[in-house]
Short mmCIF file of C-alpha atoms in Angstrom, two decimals:
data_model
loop_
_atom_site.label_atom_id
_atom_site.label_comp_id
_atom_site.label_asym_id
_atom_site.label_seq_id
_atom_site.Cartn_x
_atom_site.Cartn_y
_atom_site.Cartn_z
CA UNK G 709 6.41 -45.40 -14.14
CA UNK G 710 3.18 -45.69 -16.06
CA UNK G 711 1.16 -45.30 -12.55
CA UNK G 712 3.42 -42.05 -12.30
CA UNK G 713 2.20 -40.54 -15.62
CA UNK G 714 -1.49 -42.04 -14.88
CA UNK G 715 -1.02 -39.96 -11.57
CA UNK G 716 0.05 -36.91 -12.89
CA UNK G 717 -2.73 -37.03 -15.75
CA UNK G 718 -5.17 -37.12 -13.42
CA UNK G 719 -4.03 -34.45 -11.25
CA UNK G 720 -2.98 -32.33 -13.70
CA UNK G 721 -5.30 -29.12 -12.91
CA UNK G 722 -4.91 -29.71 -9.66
CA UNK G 723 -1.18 -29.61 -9.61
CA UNK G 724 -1.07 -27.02 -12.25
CA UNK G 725 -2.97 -24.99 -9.30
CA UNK G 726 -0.92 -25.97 -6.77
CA UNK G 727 2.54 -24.48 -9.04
CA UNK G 728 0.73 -21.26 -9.28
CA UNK G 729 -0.58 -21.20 -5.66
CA UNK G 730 3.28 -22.06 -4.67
CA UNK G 731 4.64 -19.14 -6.82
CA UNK G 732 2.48 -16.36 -5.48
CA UNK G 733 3.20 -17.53 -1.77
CA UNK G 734 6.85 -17.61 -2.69
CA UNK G 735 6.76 -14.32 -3.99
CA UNK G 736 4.16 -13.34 -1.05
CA UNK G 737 6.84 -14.27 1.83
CA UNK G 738 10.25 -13.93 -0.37
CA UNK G 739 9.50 -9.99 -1.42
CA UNK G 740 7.14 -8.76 0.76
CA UNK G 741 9.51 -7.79 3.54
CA UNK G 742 9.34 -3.78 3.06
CA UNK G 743 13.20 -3.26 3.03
CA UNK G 744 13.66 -5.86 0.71
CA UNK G 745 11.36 -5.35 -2.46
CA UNK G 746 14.19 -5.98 -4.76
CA UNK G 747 11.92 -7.08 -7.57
CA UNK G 748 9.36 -4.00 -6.96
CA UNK G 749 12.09 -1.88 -8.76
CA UNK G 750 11.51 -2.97 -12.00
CA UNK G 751 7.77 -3.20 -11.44
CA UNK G 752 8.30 0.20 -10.33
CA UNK G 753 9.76 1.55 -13.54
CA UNK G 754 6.77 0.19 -15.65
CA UNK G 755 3.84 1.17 -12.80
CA UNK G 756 5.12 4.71 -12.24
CA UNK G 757 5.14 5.74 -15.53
CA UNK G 758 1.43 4.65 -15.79
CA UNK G 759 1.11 6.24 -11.90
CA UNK G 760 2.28 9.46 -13.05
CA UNK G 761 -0.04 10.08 -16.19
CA UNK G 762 -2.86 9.08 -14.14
CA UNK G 763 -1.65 11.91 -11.32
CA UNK G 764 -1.58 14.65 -13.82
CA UNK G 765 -4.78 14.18 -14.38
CA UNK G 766 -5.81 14.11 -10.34
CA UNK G 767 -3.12 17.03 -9.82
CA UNK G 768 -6.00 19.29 -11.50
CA UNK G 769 -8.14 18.84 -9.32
CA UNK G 770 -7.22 19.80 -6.61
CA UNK G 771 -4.76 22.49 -7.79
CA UNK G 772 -6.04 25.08 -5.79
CA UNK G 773 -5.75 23.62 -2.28
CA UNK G 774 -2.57 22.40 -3.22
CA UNK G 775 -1.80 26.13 -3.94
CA UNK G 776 -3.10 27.56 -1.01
CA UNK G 777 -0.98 24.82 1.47
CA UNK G 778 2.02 25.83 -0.36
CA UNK G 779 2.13 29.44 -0.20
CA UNK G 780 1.61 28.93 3.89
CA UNK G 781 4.47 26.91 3.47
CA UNK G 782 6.39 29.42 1.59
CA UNK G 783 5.58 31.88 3.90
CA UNK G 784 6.12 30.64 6.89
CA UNK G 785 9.79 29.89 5.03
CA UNK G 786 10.01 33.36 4.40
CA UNK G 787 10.53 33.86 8.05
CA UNK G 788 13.61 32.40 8.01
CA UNK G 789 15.37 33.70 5.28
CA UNK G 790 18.58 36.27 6.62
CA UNK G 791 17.46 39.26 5.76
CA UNK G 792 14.80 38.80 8.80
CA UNK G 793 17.48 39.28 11.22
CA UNK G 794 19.79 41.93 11.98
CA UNK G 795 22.97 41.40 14.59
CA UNK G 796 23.35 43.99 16.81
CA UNK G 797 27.00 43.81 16.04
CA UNK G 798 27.51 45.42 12.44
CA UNK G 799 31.07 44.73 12.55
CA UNK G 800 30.64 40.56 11.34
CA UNK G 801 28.23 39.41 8.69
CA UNK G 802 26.91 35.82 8.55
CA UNK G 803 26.33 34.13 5.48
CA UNK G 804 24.48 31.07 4.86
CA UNK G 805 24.84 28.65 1.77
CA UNK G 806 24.20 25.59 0.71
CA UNK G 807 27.14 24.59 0.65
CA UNK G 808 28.13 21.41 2.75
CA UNK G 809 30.81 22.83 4.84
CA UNK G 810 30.80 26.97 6.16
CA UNK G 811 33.80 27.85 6.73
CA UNK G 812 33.09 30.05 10.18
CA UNK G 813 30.05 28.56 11.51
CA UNK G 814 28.14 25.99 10.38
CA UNK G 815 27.72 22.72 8.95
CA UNK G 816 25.05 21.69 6.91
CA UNK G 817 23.51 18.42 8.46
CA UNK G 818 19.96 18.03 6.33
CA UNK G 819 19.30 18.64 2.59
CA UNK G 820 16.06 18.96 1.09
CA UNK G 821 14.97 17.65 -2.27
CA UNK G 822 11.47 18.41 -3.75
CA UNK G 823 9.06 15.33 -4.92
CA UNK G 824 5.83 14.71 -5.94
CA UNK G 825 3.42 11.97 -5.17
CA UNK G 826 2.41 9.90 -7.91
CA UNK G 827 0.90 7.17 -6.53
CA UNK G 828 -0.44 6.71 -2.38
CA UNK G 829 -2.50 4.03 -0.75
CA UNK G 830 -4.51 4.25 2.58
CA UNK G 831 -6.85 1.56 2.49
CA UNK G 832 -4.49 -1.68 3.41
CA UNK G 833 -2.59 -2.32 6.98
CA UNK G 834 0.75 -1.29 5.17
CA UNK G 835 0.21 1.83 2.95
CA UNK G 836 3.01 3.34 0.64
CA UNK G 837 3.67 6.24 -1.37
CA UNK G 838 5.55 6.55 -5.16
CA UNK G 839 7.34 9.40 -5.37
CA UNK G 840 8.60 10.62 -8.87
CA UNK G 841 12.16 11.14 -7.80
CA UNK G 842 14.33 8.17 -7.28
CA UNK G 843 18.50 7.49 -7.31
CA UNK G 844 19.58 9.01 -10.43
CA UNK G 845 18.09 12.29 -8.29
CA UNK G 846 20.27 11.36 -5.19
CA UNK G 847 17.15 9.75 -3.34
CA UNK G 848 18.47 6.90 -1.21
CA UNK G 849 16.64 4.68 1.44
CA UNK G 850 16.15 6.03 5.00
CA UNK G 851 15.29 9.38 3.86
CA UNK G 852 12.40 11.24 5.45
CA UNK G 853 9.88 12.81 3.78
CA UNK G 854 7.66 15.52 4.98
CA UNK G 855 4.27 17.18 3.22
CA UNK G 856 4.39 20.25 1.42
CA UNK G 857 2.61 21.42 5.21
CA UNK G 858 5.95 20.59 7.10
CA UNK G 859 4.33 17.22 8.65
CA UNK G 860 5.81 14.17 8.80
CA UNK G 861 4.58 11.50 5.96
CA UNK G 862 6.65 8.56 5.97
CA UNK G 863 10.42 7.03 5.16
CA UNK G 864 11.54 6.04 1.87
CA UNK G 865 12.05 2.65 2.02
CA UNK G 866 13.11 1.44 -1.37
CA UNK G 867 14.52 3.30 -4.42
CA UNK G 868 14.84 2.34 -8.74
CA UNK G 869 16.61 4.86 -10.83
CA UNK G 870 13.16 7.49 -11.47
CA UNK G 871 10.99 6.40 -8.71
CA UNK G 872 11.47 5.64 -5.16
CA UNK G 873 8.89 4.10 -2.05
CA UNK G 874 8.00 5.46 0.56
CA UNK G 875 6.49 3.75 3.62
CA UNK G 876 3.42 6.06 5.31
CA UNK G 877 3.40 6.50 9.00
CA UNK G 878 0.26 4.62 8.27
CA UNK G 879 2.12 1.30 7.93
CA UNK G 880 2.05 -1.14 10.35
CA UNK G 881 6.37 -1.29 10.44
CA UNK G 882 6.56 2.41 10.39
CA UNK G 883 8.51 3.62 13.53
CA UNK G 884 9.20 6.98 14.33
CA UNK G 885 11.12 8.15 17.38
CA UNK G 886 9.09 11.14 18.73
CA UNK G 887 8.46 13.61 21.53
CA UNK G 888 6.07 15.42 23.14
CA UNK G 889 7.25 19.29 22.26
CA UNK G 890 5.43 20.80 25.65
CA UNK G 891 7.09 18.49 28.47
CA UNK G 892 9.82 17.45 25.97
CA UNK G 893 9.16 13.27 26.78
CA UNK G 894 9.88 11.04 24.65
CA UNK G 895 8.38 8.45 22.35
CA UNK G 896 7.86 5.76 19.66
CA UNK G 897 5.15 6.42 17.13
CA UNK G 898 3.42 3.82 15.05
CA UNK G 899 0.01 2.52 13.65
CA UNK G 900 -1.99 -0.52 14.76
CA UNK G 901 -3.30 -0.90 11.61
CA UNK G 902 -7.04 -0.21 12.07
CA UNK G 903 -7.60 3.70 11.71
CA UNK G 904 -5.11 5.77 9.66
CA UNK G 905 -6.79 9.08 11.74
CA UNK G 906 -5.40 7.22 14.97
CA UNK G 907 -1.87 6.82 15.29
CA UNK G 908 -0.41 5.28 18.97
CA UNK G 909 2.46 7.03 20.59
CA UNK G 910 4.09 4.82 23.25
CA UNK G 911 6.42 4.78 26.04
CA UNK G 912 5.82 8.18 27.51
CA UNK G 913 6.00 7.89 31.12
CA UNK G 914 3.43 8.36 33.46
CA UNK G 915 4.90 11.39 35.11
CA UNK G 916 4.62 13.43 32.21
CA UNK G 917 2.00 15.64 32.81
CA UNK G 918 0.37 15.23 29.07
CA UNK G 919 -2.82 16.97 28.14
CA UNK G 920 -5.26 16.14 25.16
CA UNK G 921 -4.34 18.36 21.87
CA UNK G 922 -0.80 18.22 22.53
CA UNK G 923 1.72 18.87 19.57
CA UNK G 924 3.92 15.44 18.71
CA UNK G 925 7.06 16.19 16.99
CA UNK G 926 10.18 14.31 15.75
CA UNK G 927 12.64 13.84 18.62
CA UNK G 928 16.03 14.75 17.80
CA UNK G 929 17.30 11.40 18.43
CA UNK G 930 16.12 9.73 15.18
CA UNK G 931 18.91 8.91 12.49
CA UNK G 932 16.62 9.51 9.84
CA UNK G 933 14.37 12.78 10.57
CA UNK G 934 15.33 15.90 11.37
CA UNK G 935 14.04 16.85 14.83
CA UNK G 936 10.93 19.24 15.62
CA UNK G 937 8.83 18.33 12.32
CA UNK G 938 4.88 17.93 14.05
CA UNK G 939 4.08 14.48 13.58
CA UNK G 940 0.22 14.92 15.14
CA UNK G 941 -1.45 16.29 18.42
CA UNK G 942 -2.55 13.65 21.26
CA UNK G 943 -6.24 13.31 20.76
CA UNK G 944 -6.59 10.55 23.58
CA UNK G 945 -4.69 9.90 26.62
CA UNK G 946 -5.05 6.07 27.91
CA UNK G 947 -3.43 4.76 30.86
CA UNK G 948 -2.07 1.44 30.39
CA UNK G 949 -2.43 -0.36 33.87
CA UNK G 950 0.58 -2.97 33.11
CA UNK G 951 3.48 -0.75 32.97
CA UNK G 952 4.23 2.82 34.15
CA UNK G 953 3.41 4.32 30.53
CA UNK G 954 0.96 6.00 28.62
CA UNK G 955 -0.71 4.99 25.45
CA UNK G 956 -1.29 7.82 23.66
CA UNK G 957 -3.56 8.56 20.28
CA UNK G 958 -1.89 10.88 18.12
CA UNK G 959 -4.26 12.66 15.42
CA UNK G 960 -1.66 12.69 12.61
CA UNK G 961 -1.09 16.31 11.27
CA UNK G 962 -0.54 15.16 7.43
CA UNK G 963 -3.17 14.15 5.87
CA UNK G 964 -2.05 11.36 3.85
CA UNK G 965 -5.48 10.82 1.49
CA UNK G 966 -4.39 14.28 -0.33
CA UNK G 967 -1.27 14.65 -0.95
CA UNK G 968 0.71 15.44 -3.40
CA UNK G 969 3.97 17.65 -2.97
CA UNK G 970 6.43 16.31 -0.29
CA UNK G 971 10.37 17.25 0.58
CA UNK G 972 12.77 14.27 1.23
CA UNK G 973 15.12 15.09 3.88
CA UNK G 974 18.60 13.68 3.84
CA UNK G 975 20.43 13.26 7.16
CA UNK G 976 24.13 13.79 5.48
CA UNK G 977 25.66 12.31 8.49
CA UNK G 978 23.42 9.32 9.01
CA UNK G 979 26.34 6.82 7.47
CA UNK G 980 28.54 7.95 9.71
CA UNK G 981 26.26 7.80 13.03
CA UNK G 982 24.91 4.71 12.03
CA UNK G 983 28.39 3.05 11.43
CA UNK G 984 29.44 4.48 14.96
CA UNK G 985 26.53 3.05 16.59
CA UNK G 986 26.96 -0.07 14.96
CA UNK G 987 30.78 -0.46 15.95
CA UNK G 988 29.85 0.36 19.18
CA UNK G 989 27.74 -2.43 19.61
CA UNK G 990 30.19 -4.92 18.22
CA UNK G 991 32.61 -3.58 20.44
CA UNK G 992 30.59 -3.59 23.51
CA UNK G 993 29.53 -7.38 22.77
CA UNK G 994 33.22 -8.56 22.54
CA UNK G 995 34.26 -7.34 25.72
CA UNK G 996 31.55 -8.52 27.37
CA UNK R 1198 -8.18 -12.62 -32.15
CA UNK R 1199 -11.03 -9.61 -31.66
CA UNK R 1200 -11.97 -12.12 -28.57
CA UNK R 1201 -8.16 -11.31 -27.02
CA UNK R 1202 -8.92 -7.55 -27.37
CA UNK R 1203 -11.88 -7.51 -26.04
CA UNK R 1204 -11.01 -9.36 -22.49
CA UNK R 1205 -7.89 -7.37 -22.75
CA UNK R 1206 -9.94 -4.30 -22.93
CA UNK R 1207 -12.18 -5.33 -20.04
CA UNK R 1208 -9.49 -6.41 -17.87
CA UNK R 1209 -7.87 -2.94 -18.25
CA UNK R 1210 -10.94 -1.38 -17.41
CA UNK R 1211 -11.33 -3.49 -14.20
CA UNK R 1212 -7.84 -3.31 -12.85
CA UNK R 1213 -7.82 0.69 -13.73
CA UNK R 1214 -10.69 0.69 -11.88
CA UNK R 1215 -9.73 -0.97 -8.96
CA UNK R 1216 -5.99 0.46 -8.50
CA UNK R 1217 -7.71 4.17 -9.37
CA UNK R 1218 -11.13 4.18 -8.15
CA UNK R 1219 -11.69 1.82 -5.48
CA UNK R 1220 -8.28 1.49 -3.65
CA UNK R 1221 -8.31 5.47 -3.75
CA UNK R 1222 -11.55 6.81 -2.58
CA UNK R 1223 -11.48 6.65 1.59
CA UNK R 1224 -12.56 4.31 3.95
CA UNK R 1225 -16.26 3.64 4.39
CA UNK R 1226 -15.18 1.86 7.14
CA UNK R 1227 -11.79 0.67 8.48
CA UNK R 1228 -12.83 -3.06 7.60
CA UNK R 1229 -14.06 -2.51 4.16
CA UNK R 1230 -11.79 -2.37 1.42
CA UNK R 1231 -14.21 -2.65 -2.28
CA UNK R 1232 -13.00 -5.13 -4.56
CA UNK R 1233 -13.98 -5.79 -8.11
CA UNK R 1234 -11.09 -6.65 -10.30
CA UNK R 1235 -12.03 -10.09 -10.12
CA UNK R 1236 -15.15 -10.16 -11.28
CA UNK R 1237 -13.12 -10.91 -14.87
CA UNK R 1238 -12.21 -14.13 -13.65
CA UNK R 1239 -16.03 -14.28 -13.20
CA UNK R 1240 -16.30 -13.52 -16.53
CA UNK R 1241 -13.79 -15.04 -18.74
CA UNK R 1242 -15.89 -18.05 -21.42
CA UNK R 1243 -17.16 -21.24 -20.14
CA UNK R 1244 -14.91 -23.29 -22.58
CA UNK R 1245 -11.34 -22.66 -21.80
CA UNK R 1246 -8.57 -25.41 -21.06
CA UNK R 1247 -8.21 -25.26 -17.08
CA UNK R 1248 -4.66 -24.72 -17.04
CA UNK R 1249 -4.80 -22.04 -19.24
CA UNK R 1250 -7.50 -20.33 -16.93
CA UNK R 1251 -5.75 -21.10 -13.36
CA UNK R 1252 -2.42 -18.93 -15.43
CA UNK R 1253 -4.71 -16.51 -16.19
CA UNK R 1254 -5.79 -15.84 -12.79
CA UNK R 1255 -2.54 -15.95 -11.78
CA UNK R 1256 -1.29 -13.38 -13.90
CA UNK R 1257 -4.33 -11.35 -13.19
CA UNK R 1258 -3.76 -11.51 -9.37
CA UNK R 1259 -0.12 -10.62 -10.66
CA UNK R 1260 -0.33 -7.65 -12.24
CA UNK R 1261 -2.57 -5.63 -9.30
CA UNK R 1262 -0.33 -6.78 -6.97
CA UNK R 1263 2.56 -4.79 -9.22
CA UNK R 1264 0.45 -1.85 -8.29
CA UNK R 1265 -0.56 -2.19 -4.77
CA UNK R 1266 3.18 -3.74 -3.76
CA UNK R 1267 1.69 -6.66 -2.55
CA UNK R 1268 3.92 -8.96 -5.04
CA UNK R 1269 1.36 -12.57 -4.62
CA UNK R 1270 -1.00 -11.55 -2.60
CA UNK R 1271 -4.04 -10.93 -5.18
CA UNK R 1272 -2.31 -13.58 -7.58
CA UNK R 1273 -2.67 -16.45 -4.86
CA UNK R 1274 -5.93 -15.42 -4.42
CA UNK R 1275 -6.96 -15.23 -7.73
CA UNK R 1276 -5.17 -18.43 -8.88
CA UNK R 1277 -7.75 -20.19 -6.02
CA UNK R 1278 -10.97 -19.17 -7.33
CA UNK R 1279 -9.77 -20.00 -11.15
CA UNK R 1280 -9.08 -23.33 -9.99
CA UNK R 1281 -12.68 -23.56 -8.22
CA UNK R 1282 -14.47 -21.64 -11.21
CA UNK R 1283 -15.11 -24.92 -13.24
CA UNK R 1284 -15.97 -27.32 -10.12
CA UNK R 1285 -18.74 -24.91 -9.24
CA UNK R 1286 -19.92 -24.09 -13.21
CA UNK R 1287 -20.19 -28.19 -12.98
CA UNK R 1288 -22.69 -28.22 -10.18
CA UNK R 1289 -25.08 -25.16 -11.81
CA UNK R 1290 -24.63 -25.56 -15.88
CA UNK R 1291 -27.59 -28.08 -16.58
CA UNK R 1292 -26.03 -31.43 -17.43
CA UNK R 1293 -27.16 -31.59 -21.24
CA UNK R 1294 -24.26 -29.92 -22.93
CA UNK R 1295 -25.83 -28.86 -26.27
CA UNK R 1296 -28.65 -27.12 -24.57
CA UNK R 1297 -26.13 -24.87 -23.40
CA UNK R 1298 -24.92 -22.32 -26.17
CA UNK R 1299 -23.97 -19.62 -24.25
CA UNK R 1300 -20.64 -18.47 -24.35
CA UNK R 1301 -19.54 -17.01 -20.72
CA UNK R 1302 -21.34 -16.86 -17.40
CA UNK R 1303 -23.77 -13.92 -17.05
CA UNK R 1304 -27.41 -13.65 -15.69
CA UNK R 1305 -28.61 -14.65 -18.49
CA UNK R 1306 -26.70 -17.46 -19.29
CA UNK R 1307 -27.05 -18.70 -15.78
CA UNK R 1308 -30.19 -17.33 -14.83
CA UNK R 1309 -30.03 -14.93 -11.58
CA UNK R 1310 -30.24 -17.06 -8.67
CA UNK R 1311 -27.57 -19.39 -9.84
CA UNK R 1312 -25.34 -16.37 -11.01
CA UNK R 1313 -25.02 -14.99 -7.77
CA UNK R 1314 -24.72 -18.23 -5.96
CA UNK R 1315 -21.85 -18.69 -8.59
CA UNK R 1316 -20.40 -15.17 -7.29
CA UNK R 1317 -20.98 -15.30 -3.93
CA UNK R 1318 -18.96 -18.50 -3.57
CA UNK R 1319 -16.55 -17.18 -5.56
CA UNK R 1320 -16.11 -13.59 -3.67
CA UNK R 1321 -16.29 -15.50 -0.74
CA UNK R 1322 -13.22 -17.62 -1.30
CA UNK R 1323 -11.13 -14.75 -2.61
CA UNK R 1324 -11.44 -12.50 -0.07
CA UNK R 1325 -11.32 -15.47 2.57
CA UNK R 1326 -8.18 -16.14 1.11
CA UNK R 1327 -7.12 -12.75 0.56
CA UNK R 1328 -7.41 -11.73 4.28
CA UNK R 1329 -6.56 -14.40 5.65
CA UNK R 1330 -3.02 -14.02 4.10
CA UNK R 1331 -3.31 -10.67 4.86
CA UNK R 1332 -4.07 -11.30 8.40
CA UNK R 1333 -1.25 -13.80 9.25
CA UNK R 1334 1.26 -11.48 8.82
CA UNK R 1335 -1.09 -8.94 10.87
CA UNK R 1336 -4.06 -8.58 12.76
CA UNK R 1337 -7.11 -9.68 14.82
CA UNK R 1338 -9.33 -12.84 14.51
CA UNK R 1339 -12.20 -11.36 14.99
CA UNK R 1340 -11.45 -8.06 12.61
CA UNK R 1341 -10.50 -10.79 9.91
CA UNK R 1342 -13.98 -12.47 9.87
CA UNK R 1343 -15.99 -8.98 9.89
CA UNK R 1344 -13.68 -7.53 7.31
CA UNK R 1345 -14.56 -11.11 5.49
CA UNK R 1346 -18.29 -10.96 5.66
CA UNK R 1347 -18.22 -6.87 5.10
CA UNK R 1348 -16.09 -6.55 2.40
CA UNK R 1349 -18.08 -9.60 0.50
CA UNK R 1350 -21.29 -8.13 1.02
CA UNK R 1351 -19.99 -5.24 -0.93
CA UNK R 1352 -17.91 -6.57 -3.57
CA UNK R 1353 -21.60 -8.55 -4.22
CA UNK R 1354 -23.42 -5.59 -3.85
CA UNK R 1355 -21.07 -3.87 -6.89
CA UNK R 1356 -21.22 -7.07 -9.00
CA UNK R 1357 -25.09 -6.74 -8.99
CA UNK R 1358 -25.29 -2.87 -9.80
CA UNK R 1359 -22.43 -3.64 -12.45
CA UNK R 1360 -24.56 -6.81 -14.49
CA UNK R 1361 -27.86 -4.45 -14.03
CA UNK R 1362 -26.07 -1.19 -15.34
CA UNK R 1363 -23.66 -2.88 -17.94
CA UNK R 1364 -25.92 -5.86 -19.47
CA UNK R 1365 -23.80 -7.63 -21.55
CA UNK R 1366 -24.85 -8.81 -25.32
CA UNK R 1367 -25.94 -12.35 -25.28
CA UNK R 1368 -22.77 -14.02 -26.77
CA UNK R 1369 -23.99 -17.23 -28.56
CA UNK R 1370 -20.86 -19.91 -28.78
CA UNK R 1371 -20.84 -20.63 -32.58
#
């Protein structure tokens, strides 16, 4: 007993380094999966508030850009608003609400909430975003959210009651199911890590007849974005000799070291597809 | 008590710094990521119970890591070169205690070429350790030791211009 207490006088820094060291790796490997940054929502609460002064402050800046990308925006919205079309048939009139359900026509299938960007990394292998909008404003995970250009910036991966997280395309887990708008192939975006001007779009086949400045856009196959957002053009085409694919380097369109206004995208019937595709699976698997 | 405001003020001012300033502005390379919020471990007094100063560094580590989303990353990191601080103040403080009266490690206290030894070593194990955690979960051998020897060389680079531009007062222990 008294050799114990000798032994742990004499190793006392040392072991007193060796708690810490095992706490931080415990909290390195335990919380650092991205889906699963439980203990990030508090930290969140107390980090955004600080985040958000400090973004007033760099909104002023760079006001006027900010200005100038949103009235294109608005603009090009403009386009779509009712009064631009006319049907040739004046006896039936079309409206379109918000609401969820229409009762001639359509359904509504996305909804759009407004955020802005209070705090944004780009420097590490796995960048994310803080977004000043979080569940007590409906945010939930798996949303998409797209820049104030229309271009795709990421996925919200994690949520606390004011602020929520949102994982860049410029993270090395971010996957995004794309395609090629010209030839209509699709794809799997996603980031090796290295360049965050260089994204890689795989599995396009070989047959595709892709040229360089090609627009990438969100296939319509994804759960979680709504299809034809422009993810980036192809700025290199590379043909990988193993397989009967391309490797292609997308140029992503947003440009994720200014932003600042961004709309997350609900899929309203992602519960339901997912829970079919999941079923599906089981099912499959127990008659096999 | 004015002491505890004072390295609370600095260490705001270094991890401001480093979550606002250098994690934000853009790449000067894709291997180089500045880092500086250390340099307070550096910093913190010569005479300082070594438990006390391996929780500090933990808790430093701790708190960037609340802002970058990293939760341990920084604080492993940190909590290393707090435990190594003292072995290598050991080998460069001359051995004649009362000759020494100065109250934390600076250029002066240290004299140059022994001060950045003391850094170097000191940079060199955090961001060792730093990428190399970072790299397990990620990564290329080869980018790991560049972004190693880059990222030190710059992190020195900004200790230097920061003692030359922000001289300390010579703190005399009492």
């Amino acid at each position: 007993m008294r050799n114990l207490f000798l032994f742990l006088g004499r190793y006392k820094y040392f072991l007193t380094f060796l708690f810490f060291q095992g706490v931080a790796l415990w909290f390195l490997f335990r919380f650092n999966r991205f889906h699963r940054v439980r203990f990030m929502g508090v930290a969140n609460e107390i980090t955004g508030r600080i985040n958000s002064q400090y973004n007033q402050l760099e909104d002023f800046f760079s006001l006027q850009k900010e200005n100038e990308r949103l009235h294109r925006f608005n603009d090009s919205l403009l386009n779509y608003l009712p009064y631009n079309f006319v049907k040739a048939d004046t006896s039936v009139k079309i409206f379109r609400d918000s609401l969820r359900y229409d009762t001639v026509f359509f359904s509504r299938r996305y909804l759009s909430r407004p955020a802005a960007v209070i705090y944004n990394t780009t420097s590490s292998s796995k960048n994310y975003m803080q977004i000043n909008k979080g569940a007590l404003h409906g945010i939930k995970d798996n949303m998409a959210v797209i820049s104030s250009d229309g271009f795709v910036a990421g996925l919200v991966v994690n949520v606390s009651p004011r602020f929520s997280q949102v994982m860049s395309l410029i993270h090395v887990q971010s996957r995004v199911s794309a395609s090629i708008k010209r030839t209509g192939h699709f794809g799997t975006v996603l980031w090796d890590g290295k360049d965050p001007m260089r994204l890689t779009l795989k599995d396009i086949p070989k047959d595709a007849k892709v040229q360089r400045g090609d627009t990438v856009v969100t296939s319509p196959y994804s759960f979680h974005y709504p299809p034809g957002f422009v993810i980036g053009y192809v700025s290199e085409i590379i043909k990988d000799r193993g397989s009967n694919f391309y490797i292609l380097k997308i140029k992503p369109a947003a440009d994720f070291f200014n932003i600042q206004n961004v709309h997350v995208i609900e899929n309203l019937d992602r519960t339901e597809q997912v829970q079919l595709d999941k079923e599906t699976r089981n099912k499959t698997e127990k008659e096999n | 008590m004015s002491d505890f405001i004072r390295y609370g003020l600095r260490y705001l001012i270094l991890l401001l710094t480093q979550v606002y300033l250098l994690n934000k502005i853009p790449h000067l390379h894709r291997f180089i990521t500045p880092y500086l919020y250390y340099l307070f471990i550096l910093w913190l007094p010569f005479h300082m119970p070594r438990q006390l100063l391996i929780f500090i560094g933990f808790i430093t580590g701790l708190i960037l890591d609340y802002f970058t989303v990293t939760p341990g990353l920084h604080a492993a990191a940190c909590c290393l070169i707090a435990y190594v601080r003292p072995f290598l103040l050991d080998l460069l403080l001359p051995k004649e205690v009362s000759e020494m009266n100065y109250k934390e490690p600076s250029p002066t206290s240290l004299n140059w070429g022994p001060y950045l030894f003391y850094a170097m070593v000191l940079t060199l194990l955090h961001h060792g350790y730093l990428l190399f955690l970072e790299w397990l979960s990620f990564g290329r051998f080869l980018d790991f030791v560049i972004k190693v020897i880059s990222t030190t060389f710059i992190s020195l680079m900004m200790i230097l211009a920061v003692e030359l531009l922000f001289p300390r007062k010579k703190k005399v222990r009492a």
